[in-house]
mmCIF file with all atom_site columns, C-alpha atoms in Angstrom:
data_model
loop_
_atom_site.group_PDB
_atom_site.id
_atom_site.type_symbol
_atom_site.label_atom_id
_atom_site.label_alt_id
_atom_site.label_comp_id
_atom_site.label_asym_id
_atom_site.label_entity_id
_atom_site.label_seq_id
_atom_site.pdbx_PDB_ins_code
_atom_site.Cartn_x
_atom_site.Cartn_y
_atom_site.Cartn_z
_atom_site.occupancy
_atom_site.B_iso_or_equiv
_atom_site.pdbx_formal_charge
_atom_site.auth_seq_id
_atom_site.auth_comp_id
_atom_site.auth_asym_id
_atom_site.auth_atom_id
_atom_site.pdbx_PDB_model_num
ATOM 1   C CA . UNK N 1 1   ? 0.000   0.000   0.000  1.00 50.00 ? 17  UNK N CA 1
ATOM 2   C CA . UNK N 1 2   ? 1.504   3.392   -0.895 1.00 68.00 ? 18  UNK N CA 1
ATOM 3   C CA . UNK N 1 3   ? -0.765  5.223   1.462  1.00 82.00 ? 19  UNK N CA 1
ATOM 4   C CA . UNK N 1 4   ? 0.595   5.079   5.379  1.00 84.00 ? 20  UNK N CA 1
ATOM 5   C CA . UNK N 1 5   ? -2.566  6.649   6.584  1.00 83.00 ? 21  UNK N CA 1
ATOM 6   C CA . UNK N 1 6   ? -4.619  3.458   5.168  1.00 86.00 ? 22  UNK N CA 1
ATOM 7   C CA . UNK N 1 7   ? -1.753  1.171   6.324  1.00 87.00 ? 23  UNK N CA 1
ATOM 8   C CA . UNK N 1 8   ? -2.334  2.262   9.518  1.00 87.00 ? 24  UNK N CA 1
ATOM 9   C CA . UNK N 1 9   ? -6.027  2.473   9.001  1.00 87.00 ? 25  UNK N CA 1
ATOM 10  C CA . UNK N 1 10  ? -5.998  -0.994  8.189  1.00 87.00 ? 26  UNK N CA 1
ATOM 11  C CA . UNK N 1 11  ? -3.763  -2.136  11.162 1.00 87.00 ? 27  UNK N CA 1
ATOM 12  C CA . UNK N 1 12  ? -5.657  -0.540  13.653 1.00 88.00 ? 28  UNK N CA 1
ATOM 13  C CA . UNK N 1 13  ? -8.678  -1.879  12.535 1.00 85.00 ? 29  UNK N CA 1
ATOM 14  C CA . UNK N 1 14  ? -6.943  -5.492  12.017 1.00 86.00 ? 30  UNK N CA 1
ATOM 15  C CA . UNK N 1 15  ? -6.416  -5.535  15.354 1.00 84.00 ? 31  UNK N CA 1
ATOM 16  C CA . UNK N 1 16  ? -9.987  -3.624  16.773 1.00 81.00 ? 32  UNK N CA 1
ATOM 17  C CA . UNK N 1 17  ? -12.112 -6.499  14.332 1.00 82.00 ? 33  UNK N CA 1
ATOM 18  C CA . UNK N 1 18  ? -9.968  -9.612  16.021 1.00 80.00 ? 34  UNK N CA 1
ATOM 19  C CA . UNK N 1 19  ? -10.945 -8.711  19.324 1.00 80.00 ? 35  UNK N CA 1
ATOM 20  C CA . UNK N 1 20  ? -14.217 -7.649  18.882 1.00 78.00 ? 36  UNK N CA 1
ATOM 21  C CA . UNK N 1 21  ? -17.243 -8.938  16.681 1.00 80.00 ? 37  UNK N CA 1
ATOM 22  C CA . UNK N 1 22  ? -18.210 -6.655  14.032 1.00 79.00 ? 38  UNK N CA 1
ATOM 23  C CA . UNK N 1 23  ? -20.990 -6.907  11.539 1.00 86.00 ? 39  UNK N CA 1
ATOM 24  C CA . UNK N 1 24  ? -20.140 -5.589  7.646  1.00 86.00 ? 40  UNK N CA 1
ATOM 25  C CA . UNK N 1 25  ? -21.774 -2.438  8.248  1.00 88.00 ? 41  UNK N CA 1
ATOM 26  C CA . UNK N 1 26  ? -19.953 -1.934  11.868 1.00 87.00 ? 42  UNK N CA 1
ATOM 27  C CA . UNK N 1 27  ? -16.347 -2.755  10.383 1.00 85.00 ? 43  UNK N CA 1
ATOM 28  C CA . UNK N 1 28  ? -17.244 -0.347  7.084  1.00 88.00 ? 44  UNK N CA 1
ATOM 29  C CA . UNK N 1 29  ? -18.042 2.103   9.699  1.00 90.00 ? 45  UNK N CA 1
ATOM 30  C CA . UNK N 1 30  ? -15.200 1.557   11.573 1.00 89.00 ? 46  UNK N CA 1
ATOM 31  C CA . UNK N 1 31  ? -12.731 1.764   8.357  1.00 90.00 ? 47  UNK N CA 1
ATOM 32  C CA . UNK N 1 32  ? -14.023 5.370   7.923  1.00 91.00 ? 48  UNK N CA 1
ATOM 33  C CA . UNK N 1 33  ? -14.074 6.621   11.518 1.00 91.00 ? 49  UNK N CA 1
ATOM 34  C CA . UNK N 1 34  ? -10.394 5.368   11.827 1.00 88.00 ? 50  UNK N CA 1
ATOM 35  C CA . UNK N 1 35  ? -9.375  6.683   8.600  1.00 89.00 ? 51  UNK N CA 1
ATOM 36  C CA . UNK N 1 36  ? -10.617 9.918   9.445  1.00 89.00 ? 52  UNK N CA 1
ATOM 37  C CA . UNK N 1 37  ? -9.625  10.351  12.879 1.00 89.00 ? 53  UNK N CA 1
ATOM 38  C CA . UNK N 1 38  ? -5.785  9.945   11.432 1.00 86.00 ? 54  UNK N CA 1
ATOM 39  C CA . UNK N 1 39  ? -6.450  12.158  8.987  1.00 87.00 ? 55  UNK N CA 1
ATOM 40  C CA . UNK N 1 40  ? -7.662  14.853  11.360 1.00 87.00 ? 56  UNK N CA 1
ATOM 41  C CA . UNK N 1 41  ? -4.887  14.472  13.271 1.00 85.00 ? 57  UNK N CA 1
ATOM 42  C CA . UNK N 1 42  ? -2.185  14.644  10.764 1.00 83.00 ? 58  UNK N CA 1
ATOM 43  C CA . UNK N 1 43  ? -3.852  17.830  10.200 1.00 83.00 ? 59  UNK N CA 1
ATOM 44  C CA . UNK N 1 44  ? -3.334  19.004  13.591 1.00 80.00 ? 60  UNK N CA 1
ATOM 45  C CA . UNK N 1 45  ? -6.979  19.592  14.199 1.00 74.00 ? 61  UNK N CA 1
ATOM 46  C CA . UNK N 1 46  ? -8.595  18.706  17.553 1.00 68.00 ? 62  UNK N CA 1
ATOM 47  C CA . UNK N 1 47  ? -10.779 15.239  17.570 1.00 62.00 ? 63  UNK N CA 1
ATOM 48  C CA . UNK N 1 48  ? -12.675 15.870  20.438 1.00 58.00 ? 64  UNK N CA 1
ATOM 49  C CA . UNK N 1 49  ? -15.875 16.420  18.843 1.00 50.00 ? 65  UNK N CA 1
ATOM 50  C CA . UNK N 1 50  ? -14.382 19.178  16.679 1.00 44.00 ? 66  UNK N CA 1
ATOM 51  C CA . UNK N 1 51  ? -15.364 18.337  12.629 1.00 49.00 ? 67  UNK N CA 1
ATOM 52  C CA . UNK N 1 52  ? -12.077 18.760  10.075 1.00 44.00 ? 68  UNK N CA 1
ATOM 53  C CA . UNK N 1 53  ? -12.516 21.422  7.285  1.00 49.00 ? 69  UNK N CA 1
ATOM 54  C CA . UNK N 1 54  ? -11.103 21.418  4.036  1.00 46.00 ? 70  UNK N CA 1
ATOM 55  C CA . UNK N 1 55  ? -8.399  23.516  3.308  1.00 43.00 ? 71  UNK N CA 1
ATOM 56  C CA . UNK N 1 56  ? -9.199  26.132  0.704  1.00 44.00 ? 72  UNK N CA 1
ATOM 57  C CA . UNK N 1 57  ? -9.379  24.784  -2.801 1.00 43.00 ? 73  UNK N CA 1
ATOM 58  C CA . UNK N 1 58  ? -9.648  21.108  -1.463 1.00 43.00 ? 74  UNK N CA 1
ATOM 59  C CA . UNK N 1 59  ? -12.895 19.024  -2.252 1.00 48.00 ? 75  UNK N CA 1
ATOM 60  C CA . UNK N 1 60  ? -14.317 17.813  0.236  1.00 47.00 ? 76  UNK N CA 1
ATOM 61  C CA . UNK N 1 61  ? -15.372 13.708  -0.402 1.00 49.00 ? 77  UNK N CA 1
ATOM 62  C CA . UNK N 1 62  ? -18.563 12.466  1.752  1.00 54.00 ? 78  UNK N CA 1
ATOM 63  C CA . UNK N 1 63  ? -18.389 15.433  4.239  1.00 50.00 ? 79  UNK N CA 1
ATOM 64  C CA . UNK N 1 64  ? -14.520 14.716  4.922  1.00 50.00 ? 80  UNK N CA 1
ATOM 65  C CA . UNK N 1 65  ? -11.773 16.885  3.894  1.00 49.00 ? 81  UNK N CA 1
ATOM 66  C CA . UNK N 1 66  ? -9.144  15.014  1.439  1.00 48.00 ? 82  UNK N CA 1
ATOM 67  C CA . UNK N 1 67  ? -5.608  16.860  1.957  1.00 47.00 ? 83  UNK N CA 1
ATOM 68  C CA . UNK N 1 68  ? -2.080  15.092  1.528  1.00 47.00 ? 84  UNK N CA 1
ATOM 69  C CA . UNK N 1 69  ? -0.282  14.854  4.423  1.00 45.00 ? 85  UNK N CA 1
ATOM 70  C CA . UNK N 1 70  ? 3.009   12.782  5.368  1.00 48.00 ? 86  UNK N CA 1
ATOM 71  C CA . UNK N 1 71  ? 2.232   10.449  8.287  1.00 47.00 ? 87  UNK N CA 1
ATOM 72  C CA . UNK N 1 72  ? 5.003   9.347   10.756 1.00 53.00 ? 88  UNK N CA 1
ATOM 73  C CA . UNK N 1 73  ? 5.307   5.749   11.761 1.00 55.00 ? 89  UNK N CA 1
ATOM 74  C CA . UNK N 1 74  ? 4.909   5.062   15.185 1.00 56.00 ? 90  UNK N CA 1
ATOM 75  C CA . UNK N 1 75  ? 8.184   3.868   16.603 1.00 58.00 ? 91  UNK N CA 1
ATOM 76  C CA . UNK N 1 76  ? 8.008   0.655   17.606 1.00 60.00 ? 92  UNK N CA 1
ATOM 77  C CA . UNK N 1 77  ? 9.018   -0.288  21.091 1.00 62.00 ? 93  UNK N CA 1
ATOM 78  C CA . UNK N 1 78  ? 10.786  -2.908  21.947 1.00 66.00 ? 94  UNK N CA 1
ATOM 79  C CA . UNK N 1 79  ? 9.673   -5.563  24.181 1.00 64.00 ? 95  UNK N CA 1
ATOM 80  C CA . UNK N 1 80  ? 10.576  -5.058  27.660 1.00 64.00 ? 96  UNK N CA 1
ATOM 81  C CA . UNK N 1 81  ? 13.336  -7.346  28.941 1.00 61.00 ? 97  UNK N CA 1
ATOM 82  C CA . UNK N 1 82  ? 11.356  -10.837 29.745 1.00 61.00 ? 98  UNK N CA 1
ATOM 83  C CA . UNK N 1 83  ? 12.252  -11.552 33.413 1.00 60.00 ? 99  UNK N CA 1
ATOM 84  C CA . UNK N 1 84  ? 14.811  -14.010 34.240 1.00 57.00 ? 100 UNK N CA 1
ATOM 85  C CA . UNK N 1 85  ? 14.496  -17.365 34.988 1.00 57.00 ? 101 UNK N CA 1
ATOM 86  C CA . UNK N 1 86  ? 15.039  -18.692 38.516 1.00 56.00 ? 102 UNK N CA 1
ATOM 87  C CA . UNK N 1 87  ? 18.710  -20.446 38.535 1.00 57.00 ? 103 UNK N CA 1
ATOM 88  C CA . UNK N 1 88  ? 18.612  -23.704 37.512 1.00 54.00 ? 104 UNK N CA 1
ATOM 89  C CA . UNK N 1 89  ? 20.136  -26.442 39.944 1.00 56.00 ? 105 UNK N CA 1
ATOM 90  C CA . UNK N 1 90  ? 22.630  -28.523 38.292 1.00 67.00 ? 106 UNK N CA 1
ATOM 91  C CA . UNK N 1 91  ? 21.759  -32.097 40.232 1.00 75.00 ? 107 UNK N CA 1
ATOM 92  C CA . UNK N 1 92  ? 18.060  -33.416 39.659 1.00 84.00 ? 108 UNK N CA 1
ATOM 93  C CA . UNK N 1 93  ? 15.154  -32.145 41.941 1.00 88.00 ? 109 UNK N CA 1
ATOM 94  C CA . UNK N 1 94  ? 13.719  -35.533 42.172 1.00 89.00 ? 110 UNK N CA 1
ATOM 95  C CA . UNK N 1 95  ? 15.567  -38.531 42.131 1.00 90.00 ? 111 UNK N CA 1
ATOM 96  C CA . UNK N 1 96  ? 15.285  -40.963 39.271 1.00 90.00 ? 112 UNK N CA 1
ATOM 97  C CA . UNK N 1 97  ? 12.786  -43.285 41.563 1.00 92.00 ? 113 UNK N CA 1
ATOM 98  C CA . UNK N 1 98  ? 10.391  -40.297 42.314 1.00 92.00 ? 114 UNK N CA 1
ATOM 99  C CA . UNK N 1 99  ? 10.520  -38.969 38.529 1.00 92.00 ? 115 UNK N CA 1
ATOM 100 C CA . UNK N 1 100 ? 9.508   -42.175 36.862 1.00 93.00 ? 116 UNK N CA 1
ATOM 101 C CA . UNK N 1 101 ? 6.789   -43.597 38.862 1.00 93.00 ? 117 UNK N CA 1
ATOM 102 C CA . UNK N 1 102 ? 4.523   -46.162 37.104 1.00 93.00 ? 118 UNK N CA 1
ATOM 103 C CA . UNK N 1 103 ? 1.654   -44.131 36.840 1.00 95.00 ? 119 UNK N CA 1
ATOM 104 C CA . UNK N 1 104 ? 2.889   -40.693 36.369 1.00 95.00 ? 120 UNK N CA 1
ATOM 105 C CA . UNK N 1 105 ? 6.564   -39.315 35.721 1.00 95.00 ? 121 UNK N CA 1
ATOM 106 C CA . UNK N 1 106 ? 8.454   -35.574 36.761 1.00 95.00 ? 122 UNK N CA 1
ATOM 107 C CA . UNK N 1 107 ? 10.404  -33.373 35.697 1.00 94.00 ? 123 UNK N CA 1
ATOM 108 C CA . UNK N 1 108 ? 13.997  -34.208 37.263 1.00 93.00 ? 124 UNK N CA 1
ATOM 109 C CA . UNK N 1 109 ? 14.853  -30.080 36.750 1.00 92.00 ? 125 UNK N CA 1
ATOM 110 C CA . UNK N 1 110 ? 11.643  -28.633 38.075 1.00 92.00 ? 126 UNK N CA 1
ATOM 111 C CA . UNK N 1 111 ? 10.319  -31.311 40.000 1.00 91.00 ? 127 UNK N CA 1
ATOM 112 C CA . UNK N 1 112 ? 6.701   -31.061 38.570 1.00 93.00 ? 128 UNK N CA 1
ATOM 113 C CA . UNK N 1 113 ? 4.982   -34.105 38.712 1.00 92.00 ? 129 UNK N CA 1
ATOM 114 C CA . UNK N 1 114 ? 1.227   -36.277 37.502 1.00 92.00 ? 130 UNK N CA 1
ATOM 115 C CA . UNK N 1 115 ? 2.457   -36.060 33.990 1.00 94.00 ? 131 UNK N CA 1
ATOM 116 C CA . UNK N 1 116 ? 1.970   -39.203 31.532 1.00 95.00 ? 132 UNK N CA 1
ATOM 117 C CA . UNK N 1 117 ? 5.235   -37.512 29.642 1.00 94.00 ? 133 UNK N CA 1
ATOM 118 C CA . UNK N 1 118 ? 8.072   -35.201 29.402 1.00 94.00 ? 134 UNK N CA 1
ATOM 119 C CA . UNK N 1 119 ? 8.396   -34.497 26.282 1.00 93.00 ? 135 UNK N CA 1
ATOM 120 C CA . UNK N 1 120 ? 6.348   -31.564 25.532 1.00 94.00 ? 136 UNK N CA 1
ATOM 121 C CA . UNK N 1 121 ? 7.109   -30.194 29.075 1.00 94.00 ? 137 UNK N CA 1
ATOM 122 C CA . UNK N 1 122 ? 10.688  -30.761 28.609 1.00 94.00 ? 138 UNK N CA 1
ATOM 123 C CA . UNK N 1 123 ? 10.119  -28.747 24.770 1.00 93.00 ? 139 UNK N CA 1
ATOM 124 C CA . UNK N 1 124 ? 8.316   -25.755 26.049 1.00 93.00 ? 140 UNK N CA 1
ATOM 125 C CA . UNK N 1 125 ? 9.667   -25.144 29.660 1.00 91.00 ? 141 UNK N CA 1
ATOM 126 C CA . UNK N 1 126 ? 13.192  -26.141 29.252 1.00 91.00 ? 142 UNK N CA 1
ATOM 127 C CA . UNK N 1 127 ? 14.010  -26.350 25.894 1.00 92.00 ? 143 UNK N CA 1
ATOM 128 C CA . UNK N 1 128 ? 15.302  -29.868 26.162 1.00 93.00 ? 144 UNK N CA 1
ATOM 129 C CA . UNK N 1 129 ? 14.942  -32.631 23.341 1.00 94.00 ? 145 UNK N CA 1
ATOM 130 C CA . UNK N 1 130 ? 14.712  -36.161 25.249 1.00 93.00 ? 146 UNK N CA 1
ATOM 131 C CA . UNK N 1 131 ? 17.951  -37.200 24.583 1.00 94.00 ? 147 UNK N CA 1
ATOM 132 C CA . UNK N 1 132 ? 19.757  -34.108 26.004 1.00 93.00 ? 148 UNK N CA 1
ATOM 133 C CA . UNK N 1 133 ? 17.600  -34.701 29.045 1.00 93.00 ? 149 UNK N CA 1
ATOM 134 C CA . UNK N 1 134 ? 18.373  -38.447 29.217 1.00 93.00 ? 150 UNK N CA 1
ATOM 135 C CA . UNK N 1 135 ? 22.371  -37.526 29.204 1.00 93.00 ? 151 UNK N CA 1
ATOM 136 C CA . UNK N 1 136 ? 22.260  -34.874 31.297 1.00 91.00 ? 152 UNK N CA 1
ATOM 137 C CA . UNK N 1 137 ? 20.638  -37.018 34.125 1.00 92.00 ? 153 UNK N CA 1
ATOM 138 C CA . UNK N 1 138 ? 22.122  -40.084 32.539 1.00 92.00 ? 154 UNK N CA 1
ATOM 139 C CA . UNK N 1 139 ? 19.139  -41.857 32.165 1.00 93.00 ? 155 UNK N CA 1
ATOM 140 C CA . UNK N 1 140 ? 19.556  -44.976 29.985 1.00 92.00 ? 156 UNK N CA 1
ATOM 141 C CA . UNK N 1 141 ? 18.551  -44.917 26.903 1.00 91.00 ? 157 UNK N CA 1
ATOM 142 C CA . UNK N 1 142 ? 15.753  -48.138 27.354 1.00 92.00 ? 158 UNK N CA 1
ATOM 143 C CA . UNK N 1 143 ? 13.880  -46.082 30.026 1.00 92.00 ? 159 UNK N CA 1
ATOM 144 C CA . UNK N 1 144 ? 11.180  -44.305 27.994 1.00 92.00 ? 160 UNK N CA 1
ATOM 145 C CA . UNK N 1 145 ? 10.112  -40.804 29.226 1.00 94.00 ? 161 UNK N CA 1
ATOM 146 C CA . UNK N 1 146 ? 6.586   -42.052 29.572 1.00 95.00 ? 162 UNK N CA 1
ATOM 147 C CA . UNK N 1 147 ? 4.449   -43.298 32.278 1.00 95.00 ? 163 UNK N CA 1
ATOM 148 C CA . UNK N 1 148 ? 4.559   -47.194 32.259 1.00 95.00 ? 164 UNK N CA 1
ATOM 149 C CA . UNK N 1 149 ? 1.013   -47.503 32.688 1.00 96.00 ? 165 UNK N CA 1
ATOM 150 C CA . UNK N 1 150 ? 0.016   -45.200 30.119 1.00 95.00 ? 166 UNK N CA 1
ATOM 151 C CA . UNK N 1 151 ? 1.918   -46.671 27.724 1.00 95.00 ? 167 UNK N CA 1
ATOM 152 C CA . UNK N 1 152 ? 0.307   -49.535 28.579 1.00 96.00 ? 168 UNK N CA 1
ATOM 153 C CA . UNK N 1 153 ? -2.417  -48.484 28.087 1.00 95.00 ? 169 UNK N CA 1
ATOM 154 C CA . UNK N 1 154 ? -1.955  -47.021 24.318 1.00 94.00 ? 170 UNK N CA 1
ATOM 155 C CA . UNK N 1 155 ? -0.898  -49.867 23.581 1.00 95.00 ? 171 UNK N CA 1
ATOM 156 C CA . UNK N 1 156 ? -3.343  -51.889 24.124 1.00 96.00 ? 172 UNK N CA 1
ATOM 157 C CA . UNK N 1 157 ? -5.886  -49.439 22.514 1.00 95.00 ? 173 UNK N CA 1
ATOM 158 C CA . UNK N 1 158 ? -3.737  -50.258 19.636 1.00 94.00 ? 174 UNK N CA 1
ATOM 159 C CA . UNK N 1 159 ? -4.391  -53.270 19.485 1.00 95.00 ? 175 UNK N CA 1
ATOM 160 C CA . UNK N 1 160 ? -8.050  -53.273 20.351 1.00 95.00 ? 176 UNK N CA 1
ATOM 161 C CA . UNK N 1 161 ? -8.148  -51.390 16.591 1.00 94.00 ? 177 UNK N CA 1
ATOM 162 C CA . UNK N 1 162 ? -6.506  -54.115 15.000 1.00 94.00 ? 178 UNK N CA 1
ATOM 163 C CA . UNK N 1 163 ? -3.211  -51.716 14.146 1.00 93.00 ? 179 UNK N CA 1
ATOM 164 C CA . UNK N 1 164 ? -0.895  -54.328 14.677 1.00 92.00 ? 180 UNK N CA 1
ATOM 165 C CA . UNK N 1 165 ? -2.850  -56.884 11.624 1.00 94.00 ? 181 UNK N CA 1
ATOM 166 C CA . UNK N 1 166 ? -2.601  -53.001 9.458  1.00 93.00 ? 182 UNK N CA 1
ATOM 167 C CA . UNK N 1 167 ? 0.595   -52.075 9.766  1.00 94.00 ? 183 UNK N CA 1
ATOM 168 C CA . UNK N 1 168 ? 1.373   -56.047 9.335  1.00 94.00 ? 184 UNK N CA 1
ATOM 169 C CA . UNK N 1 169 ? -0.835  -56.005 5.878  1.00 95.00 ? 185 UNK N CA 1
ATOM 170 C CA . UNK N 1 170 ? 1.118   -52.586 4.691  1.00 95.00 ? 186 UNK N CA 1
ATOM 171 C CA . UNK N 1 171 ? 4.273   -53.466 4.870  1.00 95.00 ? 187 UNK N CA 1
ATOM 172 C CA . UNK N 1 172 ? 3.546   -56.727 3.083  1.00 95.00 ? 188 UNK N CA 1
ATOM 173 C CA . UNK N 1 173 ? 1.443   -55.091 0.382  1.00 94.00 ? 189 UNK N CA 1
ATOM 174 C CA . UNK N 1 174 ? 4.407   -52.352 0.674  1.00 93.00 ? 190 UNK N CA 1
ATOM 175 C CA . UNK N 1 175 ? 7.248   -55.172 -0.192 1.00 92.00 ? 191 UNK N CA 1
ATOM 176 C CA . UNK N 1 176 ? 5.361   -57.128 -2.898 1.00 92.00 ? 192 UNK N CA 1
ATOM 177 C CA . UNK N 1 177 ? 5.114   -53.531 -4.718 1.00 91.00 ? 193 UNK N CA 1
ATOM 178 C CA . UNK N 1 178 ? 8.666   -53.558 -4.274 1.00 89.00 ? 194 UNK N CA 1
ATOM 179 C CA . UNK N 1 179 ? 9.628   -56.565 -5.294 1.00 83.00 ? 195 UNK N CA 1
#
């Protein structure tokens, strides 16, 4: 778009129509009220009820004034500083018996427990893949960061569906194709 004021016209409305719930005729409304509140006050001329008027020799378009006028940016600030993280101890806040129960497992940095697994926890609060995790705490590599019994449990939900016969049938239907 070449013209700031409806770039910024459109982002403030962008932003106005995703947190509220405007009808066509609300949002149209909206579009022109924005646009010519900016316009106003690129002009310099009061918005507090006061009504913009053209400029000598300027047409005036639907009861507005149309002028030219250069509009600054805003200047974008930046984000403030997100605050720090508590320290994090090097040793494990659980030890490996408390973290992998067979109904639950923790978090061996934060010590937050009841979850079925760590990985998304591990993803999103520590920005840990499982394997990092597994040598920092040298967990062996068998010991799956689930809870036994859950697993357990999708397992056999697998096979309640038959997946096992499936994925048996595909990959022999897979290597005759390939043969």
């Amino acid at each position: 778009m070449a013209n700031p004021l409806v770039e910024l016209t459109a982002e403030i409305v962008i932003s106005h129509a995703s947190s509220a719930a405007l009808t066509k005729e609300e949002l149209l409304e909206t579009i022109k009220e924005v646009y010519s509140t900016l316009e106003a006050l690129e002009k310099g001329v009061p918005t507090g009820g006061a009504e913009a008027k053209p400029a000598a020799g300027v047409k005036a378009k639907r009861g507005r004034p149309r002028t030219k006028v250069a509009v600054e940016k805003p200047v974008k600030q930046e984000k403030p500083a997100e605050p720090a993280k508590p320290p994090v101890p090097e040793g494990p806040v659980l030890s490996f018996e408390e973290a992998f129960q067979p109904d639950e497992v923790g978090c061996m940095i934060c010590g937050k427990r009841g979850m079925k697994t760590l990985k998304k926890h591990l993803s999103t609060e520590h920005g840990l893949k499982p394997g990092q995790y597994k040598r920092r705490f040298k967990i062996p590599k068998d010991v799956d960061l689930v809870a036994p019994k859950y697993a357990a449990a999708r397992r056999q939900m697998a096979i309640d569906r038959g997946l096992p016969e499936k994925l048996a049938a595909a990959r022999a239907l897979r290597k005759k194709k390939a043969e």
